[in-house]
Amino acid sequence: MKKREILANGLWHNNAVFAQLLGMCPLLGVTTSAANGFWMGAITLLVLLSSNTLVSLVRHQVPHQVRIPVYITIIATFVTIFGMAMDAWMHDTFLVLGLFIPLIVVNCSILGRAEAFASKNSLGASLIDALGMGLGFTFALVVLGGVREFLGKGELFGFNLLGADYPGFIMFVLPPGAFIALGFILAVVNSIKQRRALASRSIAGETMPQPVTA
Amino acid sequence: MNRQQWQMVAVLVVVVASAALLLSLANVGTHDAITAAREATLHRMLVQVMPDHDNNPVQQPIRIKGNDEPIYVARQHDRVTGFAWVVRAPDGYSGNIDILLGLTPNGAIHAIRIVRHQETPGLGDGIVRNHNWVDSFIGRTLDNAHWAVRKDGGDFDQFTGATISPRAVVNAVHRGLTWFHQHHKELIKLVNKHFSTPLSKKKE
């Protein structure tokens, strides 16, 4: 695969959230605001970069049978270290996200990248894959957090956009709002993908499939 | 065991040992910064609920039997200007609510702040967001207020759609004041003993 393809794969075509629906726990848990989503995404990106690097480096030394415990140990170590660093130097953000940081260990999109990509590819390709996947995940978190914060509180990144008399739509800040907002976002993403697929097919000279009518 | 199995064991041992080493290094590297960050956060909170002071209340808390929470003492020119400690409301809508209660030496509330809670965003978390409500505690004493929410015939507002969180906070603050009233003499005695020697001499 070319580098651009790997990157586009993580950012869009095979996006951890929009295409694979992985990492739902941090996704639904922390995205009460765009800023929360951003920081969760940033930490996940760091963990992905580190774990993909190390897994790719040791890929020839690790016996096939014990690869999963090795990968999980590597991931858990990095998550704990980044959690400690955040507690020490970004304490205010840690107070908000702290609860969800250890859960990054069981974010299956990270183990998924170690297993499906980094263990079979060179260091360079694994780094690009981590970058694409991590940024794609961050993008999804910020979009969902932004939608929920905007609808729920009339704000975006803490800035008030709808005026002080916006009554607020509490449901979108609460857990059910996460599922509902994600459902609509997935519908939009799927419709964009479908339109693109149709467009590329019509360019190729095929006839547009007619919409099914009852 | 054959050679292949030995190799697996060796790889696992090396990986786990390196992980342990890395984690201890990270722990050593961040320990002081984490302690400092926690103290700074606590101090920032304390400053908001305590009267003017020129000491660092975080560093010399007082501990009293029967109260697990350290009591922070504000002092200025070697005189006590206030007390603060955390009271816990175990009966919040979802879990405990920790309230930092700041008092003047004679037992009037200087200010309160919610330190930790998991109340419903948009409803119960008014105990944090509604500044008028938080400030309605200022100047209250054990005797000059009726310690209940209005719905229960008291002096403190509840919120539309949320009575449990404010009720829990009001009750917890009331318990804190009652405790202070009962242990006032003991506390003064401890404070005098605690600060009788200048700080610099104490450490030597």
Coordinates of C-alpha atoms in Angstrom, one line a residue:
Chain A
M1 CA 0.0 0.0 0.0
K2 CA 1.1 3.5 -0.7
K3 CA 1.6 6.0 2.2
R4 CA -1.3 8.2 1.0
E5 CA -3.6 5.2 0.9
I6 CA -2.6 4.1 4.4
L7 CA -3.3 7.6 5.7
A8 CA -6.6 7.9 3.9
N9 CA -7.6 4.5 5.1
G10 CA -7.3 5.5 8.7
L11 CA -8.8 9.0 8.3
W12 CA -11.8 8.0 6.3
H13 CA -12.3 4.7 4.4
N14 CA -11.5 2.5 7.4
N15 CA -12.1 5.0 10.2
A16 CA -12.0 3.4 13.6
V17 CA -15.4 4.9 14.5
F18 CA -17.2 5.7 11.2
A19 CA -16.3 2.5 9.5
Q20 CA -15.2 -0.1 12.1
L21 CA -17.4 1.1 15.0
L22 CA -14.5 0.4 17.4
G23 CA -13.6 2.2 20.6
M24 CA -17.2 2.9 21.5
C25 CA -16.5 3.1 25.3
P26 CA -14.3 6.2 25.2
L27 CA -16.2 7.5 22.3
L28 CA -19.6 7.6 24.0
G29 CA -18.2 8.3 27.5
V30 CA -16.0 11.4 27.1
T31 CA -17.6 13.2 24.2
T32 CA -19.8 15.6 26.2
S33 CA -17.8 18.4 24.7
A34 CA -15.5 19.0 21.7
A35 CA -12.5 19.7 23.9
N36 CA -12.9 16.5 25.9
G37 CA -13.1 14.6 22.6
F38 CA -10.0 16.3 21.3
W39 CA -7.9 15.4 24.3
M40 CA -9.1 11.8 24.4
G41 CA -8.2 11.6 20.7
A42 CA -4.8 13.1 21.3
I43 CA -3.9 10.7 24.0
T44 CA -5.1 7.8 21.9
L45 CA -3.1 9.0 19.0
L46 CA 0.1 9.1 21.2
V47 CA -0.6 5.6 22.5
L48 CA -1.2 4.3 18.9
L49 CA 2.1 5.9 17.6
S50 CA 4.1 4.4 20.5
S51 CA 2.5 0.9 20.4
N52 CA 2.6 0.6 16.6
T53 CA 6.3 1.7 16.7
L54 CA 7.3 -0.9 19.3
V55 CA 5.2 -3.7 17.9
S56 CA 6.6 -3.1 14.4
L57 CA 10.2 -3.1 15.8
V58 CA 9.8 -6.4 17.7
R59 CA 7.6 -8.1 15.1
H60 CA 10.3 -10.6 14.1
Q61 CA 11.2 -11.5 17.7
V62 CA 7.8 -12.2 19.2
P63 CA 6.6 -15.8 18.8
H64 CA 3.2 -16.0 17.2
Q65 CA 1.6 -17.8 20.2
V66 CA 2.4 -15.1 22.8
R67 CA 1.9 -12.1 20.6
I68 CA -1.4 -10.9 22.2
P69 CA -0.1 -10.7 25.8
V70 CA 3.0 -9.0 24.5
Y71 CA 1.0 -6.4 22.6
I72 CA -1.4 -5.8 25.5
T73 CA 1.6 -5.4 27.9
I74 CA 3.1 -2.8 25.5
I75 CA -0.1 -0.9 25.1
A76 CA -0.9 -1.0 28.9
T77 CA 2.6 0.3 29.7
F78 CA 2.3 3.3 27.3
V79 CA -1.3 4.1 28.5
T80 CA -0.1 4.1 32.1
I81 CA 2.9 6.3 31.4
F82 CA 0.8 8.8 29.4
G83 CA -1.8 8.8 32.2
M84 CA 0.9 9.6 34.8
A85 CA 2.3 12.3 32.6
M86 CA -1.1 13.8 32.1
D87 CA -1.8 13.7 35.9
A88 CA 1.5 15.5 36.5
W89 CA 1.5 18.1 33.8
M90 CA -2.0 18.5 32.6
H91 CA -3.8 18.0 35.9
D92 CA -7.0 19.9 35.0
T93 CA -7.6 17.9 31.9
F94 CA -6.7 14.7 33.8
L95 CA -9.4 15.5 36.4
V96 CA -12.0 15.4 33.6
L97 CA -10.7 12.5 31.5
G98 CA -8.8 10.6 34.2
L99 CA -11.5 8.0 34.6
F100 CA -11.3 7.0 30.9
I101 CA -7.5 7.0 30.4
P102 CA -6.9 3.4 31.7
L103 CA -9.8 2.3 29.4
I104 CA -7.6 3.1 26.4
V105 CA -5.9 -0.2 27.0
V106 CA -9.0 -2.1 26.1
N107 CA -9.8 0.2 23.1
C108 CA -9.8 -2.6 20.6
S109 CA -8.9 -0.3 17.7
I110 CA -5.4 0.0 19.3
L111 CA -4.8 -3.8 19.7
G112 CA -6.5 -4.1 16.3
R113 CA -3.8 -1.9 14.6
A114 CA -1.0 -3.8 16.4
E115 CA -2.3 -7.2 15.3
A116 CA -3.6 -6.3 11.8
F117 CA -1.0 -3.8 10.7
A118 CA 2.1 -3.1 12.9
S119 CA 3.0 -6.8 13.3
K120 CA 3.1 -7.3 9.6
N121 CA 4.6 -4.0 8.3
S122 CA 7.7 -1.9 8.4
L123 CA 8.3 0.8 11.0
G124 CA 7.6 3.7 8.6
A125 CA 4.3 2.2 7.3
S126 CA 3.2 1.4 10.9
L127 CA 3.8 5.0 12.0
I128 CA 1.8 6.3 9.1
D129 CA -1.0 3.8 9.9
A130 CA -1.0 4.9 13.6
L131 CA -1.1 8.6 12.5
G132 CA -4.0 8.0 10.1
M133 CA -6.0 5.8 12.6
G134 CA -5.3 8.1 15.5
L135 CA -6.2 11.3 13.6
G136 CA -9.3 9.6 12.3
F137 CA -10.3 8.6 15.8
T138 CA -9.7 12.1 17.1
F139 CA -11.7 13.5 14.2
A140 CA -14.6 11.3 15.1
L141 CA -14.4 12.2 18.8
V142 CA -14.3 15.9 18.1
V143 CA -17.2 15.7 15.6
L144 CA -19.4 13.8 18.1
G145 CA -18.3 16.0 21.0
G146 CA -18.9 19.1 19.0
V147 CA -22.4 18.1 17.9
R148 CA -23.3 17.1 21.5
E149 CA -21.9 20.3 23.0
F150 CA -23.5 22.5 20.4
L151 CA -27.0 21.0 20.7
G152 CA -26.8 20.4 24.4
K153 CA -25.3 23.6 25.6
G154 CA -25.2 25.9 22.5
E155 CA -21.4 26.1 22.8
L156 CA -18.4 24.8 20.9
F157 CA -15.0 24.4 22.5
G158 CA -16.5 26.3 25.5
F159 CA -17.4 29.3 23.4
N160 CA -21.0 30.3 23.5
L161 CA -22.5 30.4 20.0
L162 CA -26.3 30.5 20.5
G163 CA -26.6 33.3 23.1
A164 CA -27.2 33.1 26.8
D165 CA -30.9 32.4 26.5
Y166 CA -30.4 29.1 24.6
P167 CA -32.4 26.8 26.9
G168 CA -30.0 23.8 26.3
F169 CA -30.9 20.4 25.1
I170 CA -29.7 18.3 28.1
M171 CA -30.4 15.0 26.5
F172 CA -27.5 15.4 24.1
V173 CA -25.1 15.9 27.0
L174 CA -26.5 12.8 28.7
P175 CA -25.5 9.2 27.5
P176 CA -28.6 8.7 25.4
G177 CA -27.7 11.8 23.4
A178 CA -24.3 10.1 22.5
F179 CA -26.1 7.2 20.9
I180 CA -28.6 9.4 19.1
A181 CA -26.0 11.8 17.8
L182 CA -23.7 9.0 16.7
G183 CA -26.6 7.4 14.8
F184 CA -27.2 10.5 12.8
I185 CA -23.5 11.2 12.2
L186 CA -23.1 7.6 10.9
A187 CA -26.1 8.1 8.6
V188 CA -24.5 11.3 7.2
V189 CA -21.2 9.5 6.7
N190 CA -22.8 6.5 5.0
S191 CA -24.8 8.7 2.7
I192 CA -21.6 10.6 1.7
K193 CA -19.9 7.3 1.0
Q194 CA -22.8 6.1 -1.1
R195 CA -23.0 9.2 -3.2
R196 CA -19.2 9.0 -3.9
A197 CA -19.5 5.4 -4.8
L198 CA -22.4 6.2 -7.2
A199 CA -20.5 9.1 -8.7
S200 CA -17.4 7.1 -9.4
R201 CA -19.5 4.4 -11.0
S202 CA -21.2 6.8 -13.3
I203 CA -17.9 8.3 -14.3
A204 CA -16.8 4.8 -15.2
G205 CA -19.7 4.7 -17.7
E206 CA -22.1 2.5 -15.9
T207 CA -25.7 3.4 -15.6
M208 CA -26.9 4.9 -12.3
P209 CA -28.9 2.4 -10.4
Q210 CA -32.5 3.7 -10.1
P211 CA -33.8 4.2 -6.6
V212 CA -36.2 1.5 -5.5
T213 CA -39.8 2.6 -5.4
A214 CA -42.6 0.7 -3.9
Chain B
M1 CA 10.1 -27.9 27.3
N2 CA 11.5 -27.6 23.8
R3 CA 13.4 -24.7 22.4
Q4 CA 10.3 -22.9 21.0
Q5 CA 8.6 -22.9 24.4
W6 CA 11.7 -21.6 26.1
Q7 CA 11.7 -18.8 23.6
M8 CA 8.2 -17.8 24.4
V9 CA 8.9 -17.7 28.1
A10 CA 12.1 -15.6 27.5
V11 CA 10.2 -13.1 25.3
L12 CA 7.4 -12.7 27.9
V13 CA 9.9 -12.3 30.8
V14 CA 11.9 -9.7 28.8
V15 CA 8.7 -7.8 27.8
V16 CA 7.2 -7.8 31.3
A17 CA 10.5 -6.9 33.0
S18 CA 11.0 -3.9 30.6
A19 CA 7.5 -2.8 31.2
A20 CA 8.0 -2.9 34.9
L21 CA 11.2 -1.0 34.6
L22 CA 9.7 1.7 32.4
L23 CA 6.7 2.1 34.7
S24 CA 8.9 2.5 37.8
L25 CA 11.0 5.1 35.9
A26 CA 7.8 6.9 34.9
N27 CA 6.5 6.8 38.5
V28 CA 9.7 8.3 39.8
G29 CA 9.7 10.9 37.1
T30 CA 6.1 12.0 37.7
H31 CA 5.6 11.5 41.4
D32 CA 6.7 14.9 42.6
A33 CA 4.9 16.7 39.8
I34 CA 1.7 14.8 40.5
T35 CA 1.9 15.6 44.2
A36 CA 2.6 19.3 43.4
A37 CA -0.3 19.4 40.9
R38 CA -2.7 17.9 43.4
E39 CA -1.6 20.3 46.1
A40 CA -1.9 23.2 43.7
T41 CA -5.5 22.2 42.8
L42 CA -6.4 21.8 46.4
H43 CA -4.8 25.2 47.3
R44 CA -6.7 26.9 44.4
M45 CA -9.9 25.5 45.9
L46 CA -8.9 26.4 49.4
V47 CA -8.2 30.0 48.4
Q48 CA -11.8 30.3 47.2
V49 CA -13.3 29.2 50.5
M50 CA -10.9 30.6 53.0
P51 CA -10.6 34.1 54.4
D52 CA -7.3 36.0 53.7
H53 CA -4.2 34.1 54.8
D54 CA -0.4 34.3 54.4
N55 CA 0.4 30.7 55.2
N56 CA 0.1 27.7 52.9
P57 CA -2.8 25.8 54.4
V58 CA -2.2 22.7 52.3
Q59 CA 1.1 21.9 54.0
Q60 CA -0.1 21.8 57.7
P61 CA -3.5 20.3 58.0
I62 CA -4.8 19.3 61.4
R63 CA -6.3 15.8 62.0
I64 CA -8.9 15.1 64.6
K65 CA -10.0 11.7 65.8
G66 CA -13.5 10.9 64.5
N67 CA -13.0 13.0 61.3
D68 CA -11.1 11.3 58.5
E69 CA -10.7 14.5 56.5
P70 CA -7.7 16.8 57.3
I71 CA -8.7 20.3 58.5
Y72 CA -6.9 23.1 56.8
V73 CA -6.2 26.2 58.8
A74 CA -5.9 29.7 57.3
R75 CA -3.6 32.0 59.2
Q76 CA -2.6 35.6 58.8
H77 CA 0.0 37.4 61.0
D78 CA 0.0 34.3 63.2
R79 CA -3.7 34.5 63.9
V80 CA -6.2 31.9 62.7
T81 CA -8.5 33.5 60.1
G82 CA -10.5 30.4 59.1
F83 CA -10.9 26.7 58.7
A84 CA -11.7 24.5 55.7
W85 CA -12.3 20.8 55.3
V86 CA -14.1 18.4 53.0
V87 CA -17.6 17.2 54.0
R88 CA -19.1 14.4 52.1
A89 CA -22.7 14.0 51.1
P90 CA -23.3 10.3 50.7
D91 CA -26.8 10.8 49.4
G92 CA -26.3 12.6 46.1
Y93 CA -28.4 11.6 43.0
S94 CA -25.5 9.5 41.7
G95 CA -22.8 8.9 44.2
N96 CA -21.0 11.0 46.8
I97 CA -20.7 14.7 46.6
D98 CA -17.6 16.2 48.2
I99 CA -18.0 19.7 49.4
L100 CA -15.2 22.0 50.6
L101 CA -16.6 23.9 53.5
G102 CA -14.8 27.1 54.5
L103 CA -15.6 28.8 57.9
T104 CA -14.5 31.8 59.8
P105 CA -13.1 31.2 63.3
N106 CA -16.5 31.8 64.9
G107 CA -18.3 29.3 62.7
A108 CA -19.9 31.4 59.9
I109 CA -19.6 30.1 56.4
H110 CA -17.1 32.0 54.3
A111 CA -17.8 30.0 51.2
I112 CA -18.4 26.5 49.9
R113 CA -17.2 24.8 46.7
I114 CA -18.2 21.4 45.3
V115 CA -14.9 19.5 44.8
R116 CA -16.2 16.3 43.3
H117 CA -19.6 15.1 42.2
Q118 CA -21.3 13.0 39.5
E119 CA -24.7 14.7 39.4
T120 CA -26.7 14.9 36.2
P121 CA -25.3 17.5 33.8
G122 CA -27.9 20.2 33.3
L123 CA -29.9 19.3 36.3
G124 CA -28.2 18.3 39.5
D125 CA -24.9 19.9 38.6
G126 CA -26.5 23.3 39.3
I127 CA -24.8 22.8 42.7
V128 CA -21.6 23.7 40.8
R129 CA -22.9 25.9 37.9
N130 CA -25.5 28.0 39.8
H131 CA -23.2 30.6 41.4
N132 CA -26.1 32.4 43.1
W133 CA -27.1 29.2 44.8
V134 CA -23.5 28.4 45.9
D135 CA -23.2 32.0 47.3
S136 CA -26.4 31.7 49.2
F137 CA -24.4 29.8 51.8
I138 CA -22.2 32.7 52.6
G139 CA -22.5 34.2 56.1
R140 CA -24.8 31.4 57.2
T141 CA -24.3 29.9 60.7
L142 CA -25.7 27.0 62.5
D143 CA -28.3 29.2 64.1
N144 CA -29.2 31.9 61.6
A145 CA -30.6 29.6 58.9
H146 CA -33.1 26.9 58.6
W147 CA -31.0 24.1 57.3
A148 CA -33.2 22.5 54.6
V149 CA -34.3 23.2 51.0
R150 CA -37.5 25.2 50.5
K151 CA -39.5 22.2 49.5
D152 CA -38.7 20.8 53.0
G153 CA -39.5 24.1 54.7
G154 CA -36.0 25.5 54.8
D155 CA -34.0 28.5 53.5
F156 CA -32.2 27.1 50.5
D157 CA -33.5 26.9 47.0
Q158 CA -33.8 23.6 45.1
F159 CA -33.6 23.6 41.3
T160 CA -36.3 22.9 38.8
G161 CA -36.2 19.2 38.2
A162 CA -33.5 18.6 40.8
T163 CA -34.1 18.5 44.5
I164 CA -32.0 15.6 45.6
S165 CA -28.6 17.2 44.8
P166 CA -29.2 20.5 46.6
R167 CA -30.8 18.7 49.5
A168 CA -27.8 16.4 49.9
V169 CA -25.4 19.4 49.9
V170 CA -27.5 21.4 52.4
N171 CA -27.7 18.4 54.7
A172 CA -23.9 17.7 54.5
V173 CA -23.0 21.4 55.1
H174 CA -25.4 21.3 58.1
R175 CA -23.7 18.2 59.5
G176 CA -20.3 19.9 59.0
L177 CA -21.4 23.0 60.9
T178 CA -22.9 20.9 63.7
W179 CA -19.6 18.9 64.0
F180 CA -17.7 22.2 64.1
H181 CA -19.9 23.5 66.9
Q182 CA -19.5 20.3 68.9
H183 CA -15.7 20.1 68.5
H184 CA -14.9 23.8 68.6
K185 CA -13.0 23.8 71.9
E186 CA -11.0 20.7 70.9
L187 CA -10.2 22.3 67.6
I188 CA -8.9 25.5 69.1
K189 CA -6.8 23.6 71.6
L190 CA -5.3 21.5 68.7
V191 CA -4.6 24.6 66.6
N192 CA -2.8 26.3 69.5
K193 CA -0.6 23.3 70.1
H194 CA -0.1 22.8 66.3
F195 CA 1.2 26.3 65.7
S196 CA 2.8 27.1 69.1
T197 CA 6.3 26.8 67.6
P198 CA 7.4 28.7 64.5
L199 CA 7.4 26.5 61.4
S200 CA 11.1 26.8 60.7
K201 CA 12.1 25.4 64.1
K202 CA 9.7 22.6 64.0
K203 CA 11.4 20.9 61.1
E204 CA 14.8 20.8 62.7

